[in-house]
Coordinates of C-alpha atoms and ligand atoms in Angstrom, one line a residue:
M34 CA 74.4 106.8 99.0
H35 CA 77.9 105.5 98.3
T36 CA 78.5 107.7 95.3
A37 CA 78.0 111.4 95.9
K38 CA 76.0 113.2 93.3
G39 CA 78.2 114.8 90.6
S40 CA 81.3 112.8 91.8
A41 CA 83.0 110.7 89.2
L42 CA 84.5 108.5 91.8
K43 CA 82.8 106.2 94.2
Q44 CA 82.5 107.6 97.7
V45 CA 82.5 105.1 100.6
H46 CA 80.8 106.7 103.6
N47 CA 80.7 105.9 107.3
F48 CA 77.4 104.5 108.6
I49 CA 76.4 106.0 111.9
A50 CA 73.0 105.8 113.6
G51 CA 71.3 104.5 110.5
D52 CA 72.7 107.2 108.1
Y53 CA 75.5 107.4 105.7
V54 CA 77.9 110.1 106.9
A55 CA 80.7 111.9 105.0
S56 CA 83.9 112.9 106.6
D57 CA 86.1 116.0 106.0
R58 CA 89.0 113.7 105.2
T59 CA 89.2 110.9 102.6
F60 CA 91.8 108.4 101.5
K61 CA 92.2 106.6 98.3
K62 CA 91.3 103.1 97.4
Y63 CA 93.3 101.5 94.6
S64 CA 92.2 98.5 92.5
P65 CA 94.3 95.4 93.2
I66 CA 93.5 94.4 89.6
T67 CA 94.7 97.5 87.7
G68 CA 96.3 99.7 90.4
E69 CA 93.8 102.5 89.5
H70 CA 92.3 104.9 92.0
I71 CA 88.7 103.5 92.2
A72 CA 87.1 105.1 95.3
D73 CA 87.5 107.7 98.0
I74 CA 87.0 106.4 101.5
H75 CA 85.7 108.8 104.2
E76 CA 87.9 108.6 107.2
A77 CA 86.0 108.9 110.5
D78 CA 87.5 111.5 112.8
K79 CA 87.5 111.2 116.6
A80 CA 84.1 113.0 116.9
Q81 CA 82.5 110.6 114.3
V82 CA 83.8 107.6 116.2
D83 CA 82.4 109.1 119.4
A84 CA 79.1 109.6 117.6
A85 CA 79.1 106.0 116.5
V86 CA 79.8 104.7 120.0
R87 CA 77.1 107.0 121.5
A88 CA 74.6 105.8 118.9
A89 CA 75.4 102.2 119.8
Q90 CA 75.0 103.0 123.5
A91 CA 71.6 104.7 122.8
A92 CA 70.4 101.7 120.8
L93 CA 71.4 99.3 123.4
N94 CA 69.5 101.2 126.0
G95 CA 66.6 101.7 123.6
P96 CA 64.5 99.5 121.3
W97 CA 67.2 96.9 120.6
G98 CA 67.8 96.3 124.3
Q99 CA 64.1 95.8 124.9
M100 CA 63.4 93.6 122.0
S101 CA 62.5 89.9 122.5
V102 CA 64.8 87.2 121.2
Q103 CA 62.1 86.2 118.7
A104 CA 61.8 89.7 117.3
R105 CA 65.6 89.9 117.0
V106 CA 65.8 86.5 115.3
A107 CA 63.2 87.7 112.8
I108 CA 65.3 90.7 111.9
L109 CA 68.4 88.6 111.6
E110 CA 66.6 86.4 109.1
K111 CA 65.7 89.5 107.1
L112 CA 69.4 90.3 107.0
V113 CA 70.1 86.9 105.4
D114 CA 67.4 87.8 102.8
G115 CA 68.8 91.3 102.3
I116 CA 72.3 90.0 101.5
T117 CA 71.0 87.3 99.3
R118 CA 68.8 89.8 97.4
R119 CA 71.9 92.1 96.9
F120 CA 74.2 89.2 96.1
D121 CA 75.6 90.7 92.9
A122 CA 76.3 94.1 94.5
F123 CA 78.2 92.4 97.4
L124 CA 80.0 90.1 95.0
T125 CA 81.2 93.0 92.8
A126 CA 82.2 95.2 95.7
E127 CA 84.1 92.4 97.4
C128 CA 86.0 91.4 94.2
E129 CA 86.7 95.0 93.4
D130 CA 88.2 95.6 96.8
T131 CA 90.2 92.4 97.1
G132 CA 90.8 91.3 93.5
K133 CA 89.7 87.8 94.5
P134 CA 88.1 85.6 91.8
Y135 CA 84.3 86.0 91.4
A136 CA 84.1 82.2 91.4
L137 CA 85.6 82.1 94.9
A138 CA 83.6 85.0 96.4
R139 CA 80.4 83.6 94.8
S140 CA 80.9 80.2 96.5
L141 CA 82.5 81.3 99.8
D142 CA 82.6 84.9 100.8
I143 CA 79.1 86.2 100.0
P144 CA 77.1 83.0 101.0
R145 CA 79.1 82.9 104.3
G146 CA 78.3 86.6 104.8
A147 CA 74.6 85.6 104.9
A148 CA 75.1 82.3 106.7
N149 CA 76.8 84.0 109.6
F150 CA 73.5 85.7 110.5
K151 CA 71.5 82.6 110.0
V152 CA 73.6 80.3 112.2
F153 CA 73.5 82.7 115.1
A154 CA 69.8 83.5 114.7
D155 CA 69.2 79.7 115.0
L156 CA 71.5 79.4 117.9
V157 CA 70.0 82.1 120.2
K158 CA 66.5 80.7 119.7
D159 CA 67.4 77.9 122.1
V160 CA 70.2 78.9 124.5
P161 CA 70.7 76.3 127.3
G162 CA 70.6 77.6 130.8
E163 CA 71.3 76.3 134.4
Y164 CA 68.8 75.8 137.2
F165 CA 69.6 74.8 140.8
E166 CA 67.4 74.3 143.8
T167 CA 69.3 75.4 146.9
A168 CA 68.8 74.5 150.6
T169 CA 68.7 77.4 153.0
P170 CA 69.1 77.3 156.8
D171 CA 65.5 78.5 157.4
G172 CA 64.1 75.6 155.3
R173 CA 62.4 77.8 152.7
G174 CA 65.1 77.3 150.1
A175 CA 66.1 79.3 147.1
I176 CA 66.3 78.8 143.3
N177 CA 69.3 79.8 141.2
Y178 CA 69.2 80.1 137.4
S179 CA 71.4 81.7 134.8
V180 CA 70.5 84.2 132.1
R181 CA 72.7 85.6 129.4
A182 CA 72.7 89.4 129.0
P183 CA 74.4 91.2 126.1
V184 CA 77.9 92.4 126.9
G185 CA 77.1 95.9 125.6
V186 CA 78.7 97.9 122.8
V187 CA 81.1 95.7 120.9
G188 CA 84.0 97.2 118.9
V189 CA 84.7 95.0 115.8
I190 CA 88.0 95.3 114.0
C191 CA 88.4 93.4 110.8
P192 CA 91.1 92.5 108.3
W193 CA 91.1 92.6 104.5
N194 CA 91.4 89.0 103.4
L195 CA 87.8 87.8 103.8
P196 CA 86.2 91.2 104.5
L197 CA 82.4 90.4 104.5
L198 CA 82.9 86.8 105.8
L199 CA 85.0 87.8 108.8
L200 CA 83.0 90.9 109.6
T201 CA 79.7 89.1 109.7
W202 CA 81.3 86.3 111.7
K203 CA 81.5 88.8 114.5
V204 CA 78.5 91.0 113.8
G205 CA 76.2 88.0 113.5
P206 CA 76.7 86.6 117.0
A207 CA 77.0 90.1 118.5
L208 CA 73.6 91.2 117.2
A209 CA 72.0 87.8 117.8
C210 CA 73.0 88.1 121.5
G211 CA 71.5 91.6 121.7
N212 CA 74.6 93.7 121.5
T213 CA 75.2 96.8 119.4
V214 CA 78.3 97.2 117.3
V215 CA 80.7 99.7 115.9
V216 CA 82.7 98.1 113.1
K217 CA 85.9 99.2 111.6
P218 CA 86.6 97.3 108.4
S219 CA 90.1 97.2 107.0
E220 CA 91.0 100.5 105.3
V221 CA 91.9 98.3 102.2
T222 CA 88.5 96.7 101.9
P223 CA 85.7 99.0 103.1
Q224 CA 83.0 98.5 100.5
T225 CA 81.0 95.5 101.7
A226 CA 80.8 96.8 105.3
A227 CA 79.3 100.0 103.9
L228 CA 76.8 98.1 101.8
L229 CA 75.5 96.3 104.9
G230 CA 74.2 99.7 106.2
D231 CA 71.3 99.6 103.6
V232 CA 70.6 95.9 104.4
M233 CA 70.4 96.8 108.1
N234 CA 68.0 99.6 107.5
E235 CA 65.8 97.6 105.2
A236 CA 65.6 94.7 107.7
G237 CA 64.4 97.0 110.4
V238 CA 67.5 97.0 112.5
P239 CA 67.0 100.1 114.7
P240 CA 69.4 103.0 114.0
G241 CA 72.6 102.8 116.1
V242 CA 72.6 99.0 116.4
F243 CA 75.1 98.7 113.5
N244 CA 77.6 101.4 112.8
V245 CA 80.6 101.4 110.4
I246 CA 83.5 103.8 110.7
H247 CA 86.4 103.9 108.2
G248 CA 90.0 104.5 108.7
F249 CA 93.3 103.1 109.8
G250 CA 94.7 101.8 113.0
P251 CA 97.1 104.0 115.1
G252 CA 96.1 107.6 115.2
S253 CA 92.9 106.9 113.3
A254 CA 89.5 105.2 113.6
G255 CA 90.9 101.9 114.9
E256 CA 92.7 103.5 117.8
F257 CA 89.8 105.9 118.5
L258 CA 87.4 103.0 118.7
T259 CA 89.5 100.6 120.8
T260 CA 90.4 103.3 123.3
H261 CA 86.9 104.7 123.6
P262 CA 85.5 104.1 127.1
G263 CA 82.0 103.6 125.8
V264 CA 83.1 100.3 124.1
D265 CA 82.4 97.3 126.4
A266 CA 84.3 94.6 124.5
I267 CA 86.5 94.3 121.5
T268 CA 86.7 91.5 119.0
F269 CA 89.5 91.6 116.5
T270 CA 90.8 89.6 113.5
G271 CA 94.2 90.5 112.1
E272 CA 97.9 90.3 112.7
T273 CA 99.3 89.1 116.0
K274 CA 101.2 92.4 116.6
T275 CA 98.1 94.4 116.0
G276 CA 96.2 92.1 118.4
A277 CA 98.8 92.8 121.1
A278 CA 98.3 96.6 120.6
I279 CA 94.5 96.1 120.8
M280 CA 94.9 94.1 124.1
Q281 CA 96.8 97.1 125.5
A282 CA 94.0 99.4 124.5
A283 CA 91.4 97.0 126.0
A284 CA 93.3 97.0 129.3
I285 CA 92.1 100.6 129.7
G286 CA 88.9 99.8 131.6
A287 CA 89.8 96.1 131.8
R288 CA 87.6 95.2 128.8
P289 CA 87.3 91.7 127.4
V290 CA 88.9 90.9 124.0
S291 CA 88.5 88.1 121.5
L292 CA 91.5 87.8 119.2
E293 CA 91.8 85.8 116.0
M294 CA 95.3 86.3 114.7
G295 CA 98.1 85.1 112.4
G296 CA 99.3 81.7 111.6
K297 CA 102.3 79.8 110.2
N298 CA 100.4 76.6 109.6
A299 CA 101.8 73.2 108.8
G300 CA 100.5 70.5 106.5
L301 CA 101.6 67.0 107.4
I302 CA 101.6 64.6 104.5
F303 CA 102.1 60.9 105.5
A304 CA 103.2 58.3 102.9
D305 CA 99.9 56.4 103.3
C306 CA 97.7 59.3 102.3
D307 CA 95.4 59.6 99.4
F308 CA 98.1 61.2 97.3
D309 CA 95.9 63.1 94.8
A310 CA 93.6 64.4 97.6
A311 CA 96.7 65.6 99.6
V312 CA 98.1 67.4 96.6
E313 CA 94.7 69.1 95.8
G314 CA 94.1 70.0 99.4
T315 CA 97.7 71.4 99.9
L316 CA 97.4 73.3 96.6
R317 CA 94.2 75.1 97.9
S318 CA 95.6 75.6 101.3
A319 CA 98.7 77.3 99.9
F320 CA 97.3 79.3 97.0
A321 CA 93.5 79.9 97.5
N322 CA 92.7 83.6 97.8
S323 CA 96.3 84.2 96.6
G324 CA 97.6 82.7 99.9
Q325 CA 95.9 85.4 101.9
V326 CA 94.1 83.0 104.3
C327 CA 95.0 82.8 108.0
L328 CA 94.4 79.1 107.9
G329 CA 96.7 78.6 104.8
T330 CA 99.6 76.3 104.8
E331 CA 103.0 77.9 104.4
R332 CA 105.0 74.9 105.8
V333 CA 104.5 71.6 104.2
Y334 CA 106.1 68.5 105.7
V335 CA 106.1 65.3 103.6
E336 CA 107.1 61.8 104.7
R337 CA 110.4 61.0 102.9
P338 CA 109.2 58.0 100.6
I339 CA 106.8 60.3 98.8
F340 CA 108.7 63.6 99.1
D341 CA 110.1 63.9 95.5
R342 CA 106.8 62.8 94.0
F343 CA 104.8 65.2 96.1
V344 CA 107.1 68.2 95.3
A345 CA 106.8 67.4 91.5
A346 CA 103.0 67.1 91.7
L347 CA 102.5 70.3 93.7
K348 CA 104.8 72.1 91.3
S349 CA 102.9 71.1 88.2
A350 CA 99.5 71.8 89.8
A351 CA 100.8 75.3 90.9
E352 CA 102.1 76.0 87.4
A353 CA 98.8 75.0 85.9
M354 CA 96.8 77.5 87.9
H355 CA 95.1 80.2 85.9
I356 CA 96.1 83.7 87.1
G357 CA 93.9 86.4 85.8
A358 CA 91.1 88.9 86.1
P359 CA 88.6 88.1 88.8
Q360 CA 85.6 88.2 86.4
D361 CA 87.1 85.5 84.3
E362 CA 85.4 82.2 85.4
A363 CA 88.6 80.3 84.7
T364 CA 90.6 82.4 87.1
Q365 CA 91.9 80.4 90.1
M366 CA 94.2 83.1 91.5
G367 CA 93.8 86.9 91.5
P368 CA 96.3 89.6 92.6
L369 CA 97.4 90.4 96.1
V370 CA 95.2 92.9 97.9
S371 CA 97.4 96.0 97.9
Q372 CA 100.7 97.5 96.7
E373 CA 102.0 97.5 100.2
H374 CA 101.2 93.8 100.7
H375 CA 102.7 93.0 97.3
A376 CA 105.9 94.7 98.3
K377 CA 105.9 92.7 101.6
V378 CA 105.4 89.3 99.9
L379 CA 108.0 90.0 97.2
S380 CA 110.5 91.0 100.0
Y381 CA 109.9 87.5 101.4
F382 CA 110.5 86.0 98.0
K383 CA 113.9 87.7 97.9
L384 CA 114.6 86.7 101.5
A385 CA 113.9 83.1 100.7
R386 CA 116.6 83.2 98.0
D387 CA 119.0 85.0 100.3
E388 CA 118.4 82.4 103.0
G389 CA 119.4 79.6 100.5
A390 CA 116.0 78.3 99.3
T391 CA 115.7 76.3 96.1
V392 CA 112.9 77.9 94.1
V393 CA 110.9 75.0 92.8
T394 CA 108.5 77.3 91.0
G395 CA 107.5 80.9 90.9
G396 CA 109.3 83.5 93.0
G397 CA 108.3 86.6 91.1
V398 CA 105.7 88.5 89.2
P399 CA 103.9 86.8 86.2
E400 CA 103.6 88.4 82.8
M401 CA 100.1 89.9 82.6
P402 CA 98.1 91.4 79.7
T403 CA 98.5 95.2 79.2
A404 CA 95.2 96.1 80.9
L405 CA 96.2 94.3 84.1
K406 CA 99.9 95.3 84.3
G407 CA 99.3 97.9 87.0
G408 CA 97.8 95.3 89.4
Y409 CA 99.5 93.5 92.3
W410 CA 100.1 90.2 90.5
I411 CA 102.3 87.5 91.9
Q412 CA 103.3 83.9 91.0
P413 CA 102.4 80.9 93.1
T414 CA 105.7 80.0 94.7
I415 CA 107.2 76.8 96.2
W416 CA 110.5 76.4 97.9
T417 CA 112.6 73.6 99.3
G418 CA 115.9 73.5 101.1
L419 CA 115.5 76.1 103.8
P420 CA 116.7 75.4 107.4
E421 CA 114.0 75.3 110.0
D422 CA 115.3 78.5 111.7
A423 CA 115.1 80.6 108.5
R424 CA 112.9 83.7 108.9
V425 CA 110.8 82.5 105.9
M426 CA 110.0 79.4 108.0
K427 CA 109.1 81.4 111.1
E428 CA 107.3 84.5 109.9
E429 CA 103.8 84.7 108.5
I430 CA 104.1 85.8 104.8
F431 CA 100.4 85.7 103.9
G432 CA 101.1 85.2 100.2
P433 CA 100.8 82.3 97.7
C434 CA 103.8 80.4 98.8
C435 CA 104.9 77.4 100.8
H436 CA 108.1 75.6 101.7
I437 CA 108.2 71.8 101.5
A438 CA 110.5 69.7 103.7
S439 CA 110.7 66.0 104.5
F440 CA 110.3 64.0 107.7
D441 CA 110.9 60.4 108.8
T442 CA 108.8 59.7 111.8
E443 CA 105.5 60.7 113.3
E444 CA 107.3 62.3 116.3
E445 CA 109.4 64.4 114.0
A446 CA 106.4 65.6 112.1
I447 CA 104.6 66.7 115.3
A448 CA 107.8 68.4 116.5
L449 CA 108.2 70.3 113.2
A450 CA 104.5 71.4 113.2
N451 CA 104.9 72.7 116.7
D452 CA 108.1 74.5 116.2
T453 CA 106.4 77.9 115.8
H454 CA 105.0 80.7 118.0
Y455 CA 101.7 80.4 116.1
G456 CA 99.0 77.7 116.6
L457 CA 96.1 78.3 114.3
S458 CA 95.5 75.2 112.2
T459 CA 97.1 72.1 110.7
A460 CA 96.1 69.7 107.9
I461 CA 97.0 66.1 108.4
W462 CA 96.9 63.7 105.4
T463 CA 96.9 60.0 106.2
R464 CA 94.7 56.9 105.8
D465 CA 95.6 55.7 109.3
L466 CA 92.9 57.2 111.5
A467 CA 94.6 56.1 114.8
R468 CA 97.7 58.0 113.7
A469 CA 95.6 61.0 112.6
H470 CA 94.0 61.2 116.0
R471 CA 97.4 60.9 117.8
V472 CA 98.9 63.6 115.7
A473 CA 95.9 65.9 115.9
R474 CA 95.9 65.6 119.7
Q475 CA 99.6 66.6 119.9
V476 CA 99.7 69.5 117.5
R477 CA 99.2 72.7 119.4
V478 CA 96.6 74.4 117.2
G479 CA 93.0 75.5 117.5
I480 CA 91.8 73.5 114.4
A481 CA 93.3 70.2 113.1
W482 CA 91.9 68.9 109.9
V483 CA 92.3 65.3 108.8
N484 CA 92.2 64.7 105.1
A485 CA 90.6 68.1 104.5
W486 CA 91.4 71.8 104.6
Y487 CA 89.0 74.7 105.4
L488 CA 86.1 72.4 106.0
R489 CA 84.0 74.5 108.3
D490 CA 80.9 73.9 110.4
L491 CA 79.9 77.2 111.9
R492 CA 78.7 75.5 115.1
T493 CA 82.2 74.4 116.0
P494 CA 84.8 76.4 118.1
F495 CA 87.1 78.5 116.0
G496 CA 90.3 80.2 117.2
G497 CA 94.0 79.8 117.7
A498 CA 96.4 78.5 120.2
K499 CA 99.7 80.3 121.3
Q500 CA 100.1 83.6 119.4
S501 CA 97.3 82.8 116.9
G502 CA 94.5 83.8 119.2
I503 CA 92.7 84.3 122.5
G504 CA 89.3 82.9 122.9
R505 CA 87.0 80.8 120.7
E506 CA 84.2 82.0 118.5
G507 CA 81.6 79.8 116.7
G508 CA 78.4 78.1 117.8
V509 CA 77.8 78.2 121.5
H510 CA 81.4 79.3 122.1
S511 CA 80.5 82.8 120.7
L512 CA 78.1 83.2 123.6
E513 CA 81.0 83.2 126.0
F514 CA 82.3 86.4 124.5
Y515 CA 79.1 88.1 123.3
T516 CA 77.1 87.7 126.5
E517 CA 77.6 88.2 130.2
L518 CA 76.4 85.2 132.1
K519 CA 74.3 86.3 135.1
N520 CA 73.2 84.2 138.0
I521 CA 69.8 85.1 139.5
C522 CA 69.2 83.8 143.0
I523 CA 65.6 84.0 144.4
K524 CA 65.0 83.3 148.1
L525 CA 61.7 81.5 148.3
Ligands
NAD761 P1 96.1 94.0 110.5 O1 96.4 93.6 111.9 O2 97.1 94.8 109.8 O3 94.8 94.9 110.5 C1 93.6 94.4 110.9 C2 92.7 95.5 111.3 O4 93.2 96.2 112.5 C3 92.5 96.6 110.3 O5 91.2 97.0 110.3 C4 93.4 97.7 110.8 O6 93.1 99.0 110.4 C5 93.2 97.6 112.3 N1 94.3 98.1 113.1 C6 95.6 98.2 112.9 N2 96.3 98.7 113.9 C7 95.4 99.0 114.8 C8 95.4 99.6 116.1 N3 96.6 99.9 116.7 N4 94.3 99.8 116.8 C9 93.1 99.4 116.3 N5 93.0 98.8 115.1 C10 94.1 98.6 114.3 O7 95.8 92.7 109.7 P2 95.5 92.6 108.1 O8 96.8 92.8 107.4 O9 94.3 93.4 107.7 O10 95.1 91.1 107.9 C11 96.0 90.0 107.8 C12 96.2 89.3 109.1 O11 95.0 88.8 109.7 C13 97.1 88.1 109.0 O12 98.0 88.1 110.1 C14 96.1 86.9 109.1 O13 96.7 85.7 109.6 C15 95.2 87.5 110.1 N6 93.9 86.8 110.0 C16 93.5 86.0 111.1 C17 92.3 85.2 111.0 C18 91.9 84.3 112.1 O14 90.8 83.9 112.1 N7 92.8 83.9 113.0 C19 91.5 85.4 109.9 C20 91.9 86.3 108.9 C21 93.1 87.0 109.0

């Protein structure tokens, strides 16, 4: 299925209309852990993308479109079972593609991959509606009520940092609401999307409801999908500049978009915080998943009385992190995802020095055992001393790094947090809840955490302000994008 008979290398195929489909052209997948060529990915051409969209249209107009909510919910619950049964296969594929520690993927990525189907299966069982009785001039009256119809064929474009988690975050609600999907996973992390094909078939998802096409963005599967007139709506997670290109594609035919994009998030550490919790939370927010988390903290602001102590504590915690092979249960940080991303992050490490940063720790590539030397390893890195207008302070790096600066007043902390084009998240650390509320209200972000980081309840709205996103997904908010609200008016 994924490995062609007689082939030494793993072959990752497209999944179209319920079948795994090879392409004439393939591209290479390299291991982030060793740098070795580990798989060939079949790149969907224009005709294959068209076939996937047509299959999705046919399924929408066929059995899936006719199915009751109860029957759809039962299938979604089988998807949860299917992922859970194949837990180890998903875990191995995800860690092979990304290089992330097994311990992280075991506790976060794979369980969330399953939970994303469960939460939306539960949600659509009981969707609230509106009902109005309306007076009419003839005295007979009318009733108005709202129903939610699927939006249609949804194009789903995903990034590489949390591949299964972010893909199912979109496919879960899309299918729960009765849509069909054509998914393009990142070219860097295609494996878990491909594995989902078998899970869909086993659960009884009709052919064409879920399709996966592999490839790149411009001039490849991404562009073919987003410009295809048969796609009714596009949901995207990735970089802000890619989101802007996708908006342009969506403008053809005036199709709706949901965009979850980049961040340059601030952590605000007040002197009255629980110091150890703030250090631990900031450590995770800067270095978890090797800093490749959209919600991660790249700008840390600490109230002056505890600045020196905080920098020293974060430095020693970062230096104590175990960098190593994903399978090693002690590993806290794996490599970066690709050679290209490694080069990009290292270029920012150089830029930070050029812009005058003091390197508190890290700033380069760690010494690794011989077997791992070809991988894309990097040191957790902390800087101080950069001016607020430095590029390193403004641009999303998406690596295991943060800059720490001090502040004196609450107003100054809010102004510093807001001094960015992005607006995804912030983490506020203080014991003063009145202040926490004041600050959270004034920071222009989609998610403000108080004394926590990455604490998620999937029923809550998720998305970004400013250039971090358009729209909100999560809980009932996903219904806004994945359904078309229709009013039915019956004259009595
Ligand atoms: P990316 O924008 O480079 O790629 C994302 C996806 O878009 C890939 O599948 C890619 O092939 C595709 N793509 C690229 N150009 C395209 C085009 N012109 N048309 C159609 N598809 C195209 O992002 P990435 O490097 O994979 O992921 C990292 C970025 O994602 C970071 O900026 C991060 O902040 C962001 N992110 C945001 C969230 C969020 O929820 N806000 C979550 C995770 C990651």
